[in-house]
PDB file of C-alpha atoms in Angstrom:
ATOM      1  CA  MET Z   1     304.277 -32.216 -10.028  1.00 68.00           C
ATOM      2  CA  GLU Z   2     301.644 -30.058  -8.288  1.00 66.00           C
ATOM      3  CA  ASN Z   3     299.881 -26.919  -8.880  1.00 69.00           C
ATOM      4  CA  GLY Z   4     300.254 -23.622  -7.141  1.00 56.00           C
ATOM      5  CA  ASN Z   5     296.825 -22.629  -6.269  1.00 50.00           C
ATOM      6  CA  ARG Z   6     297.084 -24.131  -2.890  1.00 47.00           C
ATOM      7  CA  GLY Z   7     294.267 -22.120  -1.127  1.00 42.00           C
ATOM      8  CA  ALA Z   8     291.441 -21.905  -4.315  1.00 45.00           C
ATOM      9  CA  ASN Z   9     290.842 -23.303  -7.659  1.00 49.00           C
ATOM     10  CA  CYS Z  10     288.647 -21.176  -9.887  1.00 54.00           C
ATOM     11  CA  SER Z  11     288.299 -20.865 -13.677  1.00 58.00           C
ATOM     12  CA  TYR Z  12     291.132 -18.337 -14.086  1.00 62.00           C
ATOM     13  CA  SER Z  13     293.515 -21.071 -12.546  1.00 81.00           C
ATOM     14  CA  TYR Z  14     293.295 -22.625 -16.036  1.00 87.00           C
ATOM     15  CA  LEU Z  15     294.036 -25.740 -14.541  1.00 91.00           C
ATOM     16  CA  GLU Z  16     292.179 -27.616 -17.549  1.00 93.00           C
ATOM     17  CA  VAL Z  17     295.267 -26.332 -19.768  1.00 95.00           C
ATOM     18  CA  ILE Z  18     297.705 -28.048 -17.383  1.00 95.00           C
ATOM     19  CA  LEU Z  19     295.447 -31.470 -17.732  1.00 96.00           C
ATOM     20  CA  GLN Z  20     295.612 -30.890 -21.527  1.00 97.00           C
ATOM     21  CA  ALA Z  21     299.089 -30.557 -21.340  1.00 97.00           C
ATOM     22  CA  LEU Z  22     299.547 -33.417 -19.123  1.00 96.00           C
ATOM     23  CA  SER Z  23     297.646 -35.608 -21.329  1.00 97.00           C
ATOM     24  CA  THR Z  24     300.134 -34.770 -24.296  1.00 97.00           C
ATOM     25  CA  TYR Z  25     302.931 -35.661 -21.865  1.00 96.00           C
ATOM     26  CA  LYS Z  26     301.920 -39.107 -20.957  1.00 96.00           C
ATOM     27  CA  GLN Z  27     301.890 -40.202 -24.326  1.00 96.00           C
ATOM     28  CA  THR Z  28     305.697 -40.537 -23.937  1.00 94.00           C
ATOM     29  CA  ASN Z  29     305.943 -40.655 -20.072  1.00 92.00           C
ATOM     30  CA  SER Z  30     303.094 -42.026 -17.901  1.00 91.00           C
ATOM     31  CA  ALA Z  31     305.496 -41.918 -14.791  1.00 90.00           C
ATOM     32  CA  PHE Z  32     304.206 -39.019 -13.032  1.00 92.00           C
ATOM     33  CA  LYS Z  33     301.684 -37.516 -10.191  1.00 93.00           C
ATOM     34  CA  PHE Z  34     300.229 -34.294 -10.361  1.00 94.00           C
ATOM     35  CA  HIS Z  35     298.728 -33.027  -6.950  1.00 92.00           C
ATOM     36  CA  VAL Z  36     296.065 -30.491  -7.173  1.00 91.00           C
ATOM     37  CA  TYR Z  37     295.408 -28.494  -3.824  1.00 88.00           C
ATOM     38  CA  GLY Z  38     292.934 -26.134  -2.953  1.00 81.00           C
ATOM     39  CA  VAL Z  39     289.065 -25.699  -2.998  1.00 76.00           C
ATOM     40  CA  GLU Z  40     286.829 -23.952  -5.515  1.00 73.00           C
ATOM     41  CA  ASP Z  41     286.240 -20.514  -4.458  1.00 66.00           C
ATOM     42  CA  ARG Z  42     283.699 -19.496  -7.002  1.00 61.00           C
ATOM     43  CA  LEU Z  43     284.831 -16.071  -7.074  1.00 61.00           C
ATOM     44  CA  GLY Z  44     284.943 -15.258 -10.493  1.00 58.00           C
ATOM     45  CA  TRP Z  45     286.484 -12.193 -11.950  1.00 59.00           C
ATOM     46  CA  PRO Z  46     285.682  -9.631  -9.381  1.00 58.00           C
ATOM     47  CA  HIS Z  47     287.726  -6.916 -10.864  1.00 57.00           C
ATOM     48  CA  MET Z  48     285.766  -7.335 -14.227  1.00 58.00           C
ATOM     49  CA  GLY Z  49     282.507  -7.670 -12.541  1.00 62.00           C
ATOM     50  CA  ILE Z  50     282.127 -11.341 -13.747  1.00 60.00           C
ATOM     51  CA  GLU Z  51     280.473 -13.605 -11.280  1.00 61.00           C
ATOM     52  CA  GLY Z  52     281.965 -17.159 -10.666  1.00 60.00           C
ATOM     53  CA  MET Z  53     280.294 -20.539 -11.580  1.00 62.00           C
ATOM     54  CA  SER Z  54     280.105 -23.481  -9.252  1.00 67.00           C
ATOM     55  CA  GLY Z  55     281.317 -26.955 -10.698  1.00 81.00           C
ATOM     56  CA  TYR Z  56     284.645 -25.946 -11.773  1.00 83.00           C
ATOM     57  CA  GLU Z  57     286.383 -28.802  -9.692  1.00 86.00           C
ATOM     58  CA  GLN Z  58     283.887 -31.465 -10.556  1.00 89.00           C
ATOM     59  CA  GLU Z  59     284.461 -30.359 -14.401  1.00 90.00           C
ATOM     60  CA  LEU Z  60     288.703 -30.830 -13.863  1.00 92.00           C
ATOM     61  CA  LYS Z  61     287.782 -34.436 -12.253  1.00 93.00           C
ATOM     62  CA  GLU Z  62     285.524 -35.226 -15.328  1.00 95.00           C
ATOM     63  CA  LEU Z  63     288.076 -33.907 -17.887  1.00 95.00           C
ATOM     64  CA  SER Z  64     290.997 -35.650 -15.699  1.00 95.00           C
ATOM     65  CA  CYS Z  65     289.169 -38.837 -16.414  1.00 96.00           C
ATOM     66  CA  SER Z  66     288.242 -38.354 -20.080  1.00 97.00           C
ATOM     67  CA  LEU Z  67     291.964 -37.622 -20.723  1.00 97.00           C
ATOM     68  CA  GLY Z  68     293.103 -40.660 -19.260  1.00 96.00           C
ATOM     69  CA  LEU Z  69     294.710 -39.171 -16.111  1.00 96.00           C
ATOM     70  CA  GLU Z  70     292.784 -40.580 -12.953  1.00 94.00           C
ATOM     71  CA  ASP Z  71     295.683 -42.527 -12.181  1.00 94.00           C
ATOM     72  CA  ASN Z  72     297.975 -39.599 -12.583  1.00 95.00           C
ATOM     73  CA  VAL Z  73     296.069 -36.499 -11.076  1.00 94.00           C
ATOM     74  CA  LEU Z  74     295.086 -36.471  -7.314  1.00 93.00           C
ATOM     75  CA  PHE Z  75     292.695 -33.728  -6.059  1.00 92.00           C
ATOM     76  CA  HIS Z  76     293.602 -33.224  -2.391  1.00 90.00           C
ATOM     77  CA  GLY Z  77     291.100 -30.336  -1.709  1.00 87.00           C
ATOM     78  CA  PHE Z  78     292.285 -27.707   1.063  1.00 86.00           C
ATOM     79  CA  VAL Z  79     295.513 -28.666   2.834  1.00 86.00           C
ATOM     80  CA  LYS Z  80     297.476 -26.380   5.272  1.00 87.00           C
ATOM     81  CA  ARG Z  81     300.515 -25.028   3.735  1.00 82.00           C
ATOM     82  CA  GLU Z  82     302.477 -26.249   6.621  1.00 85.00           C
ATOM     83  CA  GLU Z  83     301.338 -29.866   5.995  1.00 88.00           C
ATOM     84  CA  ILE Z  84     302.434 -29.542   2.371  1.00 83.00           C
ATOM     85  CA  ASP Z  85     305.578 -28.294   3.176  1.00 80.00           C
ATOM     86  CA  ARG Z  86     306.255 -31.206   5.487  1.00 84.00           C
ATOM     87  CA  GLU Z  87     305.454 -33.660   2.998  1.00 82.00           C
ATOM     88  CA  ARG Z  88     307.608 -32.028   0.316  1.00 79.00           C
ATOM     89  CA  GLN Z  89     310.524 -31.624   2.562  1.00 78.00           C
ATOM     90  CA  GLY Z  90     313.567 -33.188   1.082  1.00 78.00           C
ATOM     91  CA  ILE Z  91     311.537 -33.961  -2.299  1.00 82.00           C
ATOM     92  CA  LYS Z  92     311.946 -32.244  -5.460  1.00 81.00           C
ATOM     93  CA  VAL Z  93     308.875 -30.965  -7.625  1.00 88.00           C
ATOM     94  CA  ILE Z  94     307.973 -29.452 -10.393  1.00 92.00           C
ATOM     95  CA  MET Z  95     305.380 -26.530  -9.477  1.00 92.00           C
ATOM     96  CA  LEU Z  96     302.749 -25.716 -12.339  1.00 94.00           C
ATOM     97  CA  ILE Z  97     300.929 -22.747 -12.730  1.00 92.00           C
ATOM     98  CA  ALA Z  98     298.521 -21.584 -15.587  1.00 91.00           C
ATOM     99  CA  SER Z  99     296.728 -19.025 -13.697  1.00 86.00           C
ATOM    100  CA  LEU Z 100     295.828 -15.343 -15.001  1.00 83.00           C
ATOM    101  CA  HIS Z 101     294.352 -14.554 -11.735  1.00 72.00           C
ATOM    102  CA  SER Z 102     295.166 -10.850 -10.529  1.00 62.00           C
ATOM    103  CA  ASP Z 103     296.600 -12.066  -7.190  1.00 53.00           C
ATOM    104  CA  GLU Z 104     299.271 -13.645  -9.389  1.00 53.00           C
ATOM    105  CA  ASN Z 105     300.819 -10.022  -9.519  1.00 55.00           C
ATOM    106  CA  PHE Z 106     302.367 -11.067  -6.537  1.00 70.00           C
ATOM    107  CA  GLY Z 107     303.670 -14.596  -7.461  1.00 79.00           C
ATOM    108  CA  MET Z 108     304.458 -15.468  -4.000  1.00 81.00           C
ATOM    109  CA  ALA Z 109     303.226 -18.916  -4.369  1.00 82.00           C
ATOM    110  CA  ALA Z 110     305.812 -19.558  -6.971  1.00 87.00           C
ATOM    111  CA  PHE Z 111     308.629 -17.498  -4.807  1.00 86.00           C
ATOM    112  CA  ARG Z 112     308.185 -20.040  -2.069  1.00 83.00           C
ATOM    113  CA  TYR Z 113     308.858 -22.991  -4.346  1.00 85.00           C
ATOM    114  CA  LEU Z 114     311.639 -21.378  -5.880  1.00 87.00           C
ATOM    115  CA  LEU Z 115     313.414 -20.388  -2.601  1.00 82.00           C
ATOM    116  CA  ASN Z 116     313.183 -24.284  -1.988  1.00 81.00           C
ATOM    117  CA  GLY Z 117     315.086 -25.605  -5.169  1.00 83.00           C
ATOM    118  CA  HIS Z 118     311.982 -26.747  -7.021  1.00 87.00           C
ATOM    119  CA  GLN Z 119     311.635 -26.104 -10.866  1.00 91.00           C
ATOM    120  CA  THR Z 120     308.533 -24.173 -11.976  1.00 93.00           C
ATOM    121  CA  VAL Z 121     306.326 -23.648 -15.155  1.00 95.00           C
ATOM    122  CA  LEU Z 122     304.624 -20.380 -14.560  1.00 94.00           C
ATOM    123  CA  THR Z 123     302.192 -18.015 -16.919  1.00 93.00           C
ATOM    124  CA  HIS Z 124     304.101 -14.711 -18.223  1.00 92.00           C
ATOM    125  CA  TRP Z 125     301.616 -12.965 -15.890  1.00 88.00           C
ATOM    126  CA  GLY Z 126     302.099 -10.502 -12.950  1.00 85.00           C
ATOM    127  CA  GLY Z 127     304.842 -11.335 -10.530  1.00 85.00           C
ATOM    128  CA  HIS Z 128     305.845 -14.325 -12.417  1.00 89.00           C
ATOM    129  CA  VAL Z 129     307.629 -12.221 -15.178  1.00 89.00           C
ATOM    130  CA  ASP Z 130     310.077 -10.817 -12.285  1.00 89.00           C
ATOM    131  CA  LEU Z 131     310.667 -14.332 -11.021  1.00 90.00           C
ATOM    132  CA  ALA Z 132     311.353 -15.495 -14.729  1.00 91.00           C
ATOM    133  CA  ARG Z 133     313.933 -12.820 -15.014  1.00 90.00           C
ATOM    134  CA  ASN Z 134     315.527 -13.394 -11.541  1.00 88.00           C
ATOM    135  CA  PHE Z 135     315.526 -17.276 -11.296  1.00 89.00           C
ATOM    136  CA  LYS Z 136     316.300 -17.979 -15.197  1.00 86.00           C
ATOM    137  CA  GLU Z 137     317.273 -21.812 -14.672  1.00 87.00           C
ATOM    138  CA  ARG Z 138     314.220 -22.595 -12.586  1.00 90.00           C
ATOM    139  CA  VAL Z 139     311.309 -21.076 -14.496  1.00 93.00           C
ATOM    140  CA  ASP Z 140     310.123 -21.854 -17.735  1.00 96.00           C
ATOM    141  CA  ILE Z 141     307.626 -19.364 -18.802  1.00 95.00           C
ATOM    142  CA  VAL Z 142     304.562 -19.548 -20.718  1.00 96.00           C
ATOM    143  CA  GLU Z 143     303.520 -16.724 -23.010  1.00 95.00           C
ATOM    144  CA  VAL Z 144     299.776 -15.561 -22.730  1.00 92.00           C
ATOM    145  CA  ASP Z 145     298.031 -15.398 -25.890  1.00 92.00           C
ATOM    146  CA  LYS Z 146     295.455 -12.833 -26.770  1.00 88.00           C
ATOM    147  CA  GLY Z 147     291.954 -14.248 -27.563  1.00 81.00           C
ATOM    148  CA  GLU Z 148     288.573 -13.219 -28.476  1.00 82.00           C
ATOM    149  CA  GLY Z 149     287.377 -12.923 -24.840  1.00 76.00           C
ATOM    150  CA  GLY Z 150     290.710 -11.728 -23.362  1.00 80.00           C
ATOM    151  CA  PRO Z 151     293.927 -13.388 -22.450  1.00 86.00           C
ATOM    152  CA  LYS Z 152     294.147 -16.989 -22.537  1.00 90.00           C
ATOM    153  CA  VAL Z 153     296.805 -20.013 -22.151  1.00 93.00           C
ATOM    154  CA  SER Z 154     297.797 -22.503 -24.792  1.00 95.00           C
ATOM    155  CA  HIS Z 155     298.024 -26.149 -23.731  1.00 96.00           C
ATOM    156  CA  GLU Z 156     300.692 -26.606 -26.463  1.00 97.00           C
ATOM    157  CA  LYS Z 157     302.736 -23.779 -25.309  1.00 97.00           C
ATOM    158  CA  PHE Z 158     302.309 -25.233 -21.753  1.00 96.00           C
ATOM    159  CA  PHE Z 159     303.237 -28.926 -22.933  1.00 97.00           C
ATOM    160  CA  ASP Z 160     306.608 -27.164 -24.542  1.00 97.00           C
ATOM    161  CA  ALA Z 161     307.572 -25.434 -21.142  1.00 96.00           C
ATOM    162  CA  LEU Z 162     306.599 -28.484 -19.152  1.00 95.00           C
ATOM    163  CA  VAL Z 163     309.011 -30.870 -21.336  1.00 95.00           C
ATOM    164  CA  SER Z 164     312.017 -28.168 -20.925  1.00 94.00           C
ATOM    165  CA  ALA Z 165     311.313 -27.997 -16.916  1.00 93.00           C
ATOM    166  CA  VAL Z 166     311.418 -31.593 -16.687  1.00 92.00           C
ATOM    167  CA  ALA Z 167     314.588 -31.981 -18.658  1.00 90.00           C
ATOM    168  CA  LYS Z 168     316.130 -29.563 -16.057  1.00 87.00           C
ATOM    169  CA  TYR Z 169     314.682 -31.343 -13.074  1.00 79.00           C
ATOM    170  CA  PRO Z 170     317.404 -34.061 -12.315  1.00 69.00           C
ATOM    171  CA  ASN Z 171     319.803 -31.086 -11.728  1.00 70.00           C
ATOM    172  CA  SER Z 172     317.786 -28.496 -10.146  1.00 61.00           C
ATOM    173  CA  SER Z 173     319.259 -28.310  -6.842  1.00 60.00           C
ATOM    174  CA  ASN Z 174     320.190 -24.710  -6.415  1.00 64.00           C
ATOM    175  CA  THR Z 175     318.746 -23.038  -3.634  1.00 66.00           C
ATOM    176  CA  GLN Z 176     320.431 -19.727  -3.995  1.00 72.00           C
ATOM    177  CA  ILE Z 177     318.483 -16.548  -3.332  1.00 75.00           C
ATOM    178  CA  PRO Z 178     319.370 -13.940  -6.170  1.00 77.00           C
ATOM    179  CA  ASP Z 179     320.895 -10.782  -5.119  1.00 78.00           C
ATOM    180  CA  TYR Z 180     317.888  -8.687  -6.800  1.00 76.00           C
ATOM    181  CA  TYR Z 181     315.846  -9.884  -3.763  1.00 73.00           C
ATOM    182  CA  TYR Z 182     318.128  -9.016  -0.919  1.00 71.00           C
ATOM    183  CA  ASN Z 183     318.729  -5.576  -2.507  1.00 73.00           C
ATOM    184  CA  LEU Z 184     314.767  -5.230  -2.797  1.00 68.00           C
ATOM    185  CA  THR Z 185     314.234  -6.236   0.996  1.00 64.00           C
ATOM    186  CA  ALA Z 186     317.282  -3.795   1.866  1.00 68.00           C
ATOM    187  CA  GLU Z 187     315.388  -1.059   0.075  1.00 65.00           C
ATOM    188  CA  TYR Z 188     312.207  -1.753   1.473  1.00 59.00           C
ATOM    189  CA  LYS Z 189     313.597  -1.602   4.842  1.00 67.00           C
ATOM    190  CA  LYS Z 190     315.123   1.810   4.004  1.00 66.00           C
ATOM    191  CA  ILE Z 191     311.654   3.077   3.162  1.00 54.00           C
ATOM    192  CA  VAL Z 192     309.996   1.537   6.206  1.00 53.00           C
ATOM    193  CA  ASP Z 193     312.619   3.003   8.435  1.00 62.00           C
ATOM    194  CA  LEU Z 194     312.363   6.411   6.666  1.00 58.00           C
ATOM    195  CA  LYS Z 195     308.610   6.229   7.100  1.00 53.00           C
ATOM    196  CA  LYS Z 196     308.771   5.470  10.975  1.00 56.00           C
ATOM    197  CA  ILE Z 197     311.438   8.558  11.317  1.00 54.00           C
ATOM    198  CA  SER Z 198     309.079  10.992   9.574  1.00 54.00           C
ATOM    199  CA  GLY Z 199     305.845   9.807  11.446  1.00 56.00           C
ATOM    200  CA  MET Z 200     304.024   8.152   8.490  1.00 52.00           C
ATOM    201  CA  LEU Z 201     304.242   4.762  10.289  1.00 50.00           C
ATOM    202  CA  PRO Z 202     303.903   4.349  13.937  1.00 52.00           C
ATOM    203  CA  LEU Z 203     306.794   3.583  16.019  1.00 46.00           C
ATOM    204  CA  PRO Z 204     306.480   0.085  17.781  1.00 50.00           C
ATOM    205  CA  GLU Z 205     305.966   0.121  21.268  1.00 49.00           C
ATOM    206  CA  VAL Z 206     308.866  -0.534  23.641  1.00 39.00           C
TER     207      VAL Z 206
END
């Protein structure tokens, strides 16, 4: 298992939710490793004017130990995407994302994993909703709750989704790309071509 926030970890990644879910999971199955990639970005919630706080990564490490996960959770820091891809070649993993980050509106990290046939557990947030609709067998979605301070992710719901993903994991080898994305790509190409013809986009130099 590994997290999907390869570039940066921050409070809105909600990695503590994943750790709490893994702690519950470990009660019946201790044979797993959770790989955490990325460094603390301290950006906070820029769209909401909330500054980030340092120390999140250290808090995660301390929480991991207090939950008895020190042998299961590995913090790698920043690792280039190409290196991770090489290490994961020929290996199936389950990607876990509890994030409510605005950048998840694109969902590209999860999309890359799905294209390689991996299972995913994703929050019902941004682009993840689209992925859940089109990769039904490879996405277990976690509904986002409404809390007093805004949206939040329940570790109990995350645990339920994790158990579901693990059950599917032995048979997850489908790397077929849904037709929806081929059609979307074709439609995008048409729009770009039309803009080039109309002069809205510069034509490439020959």
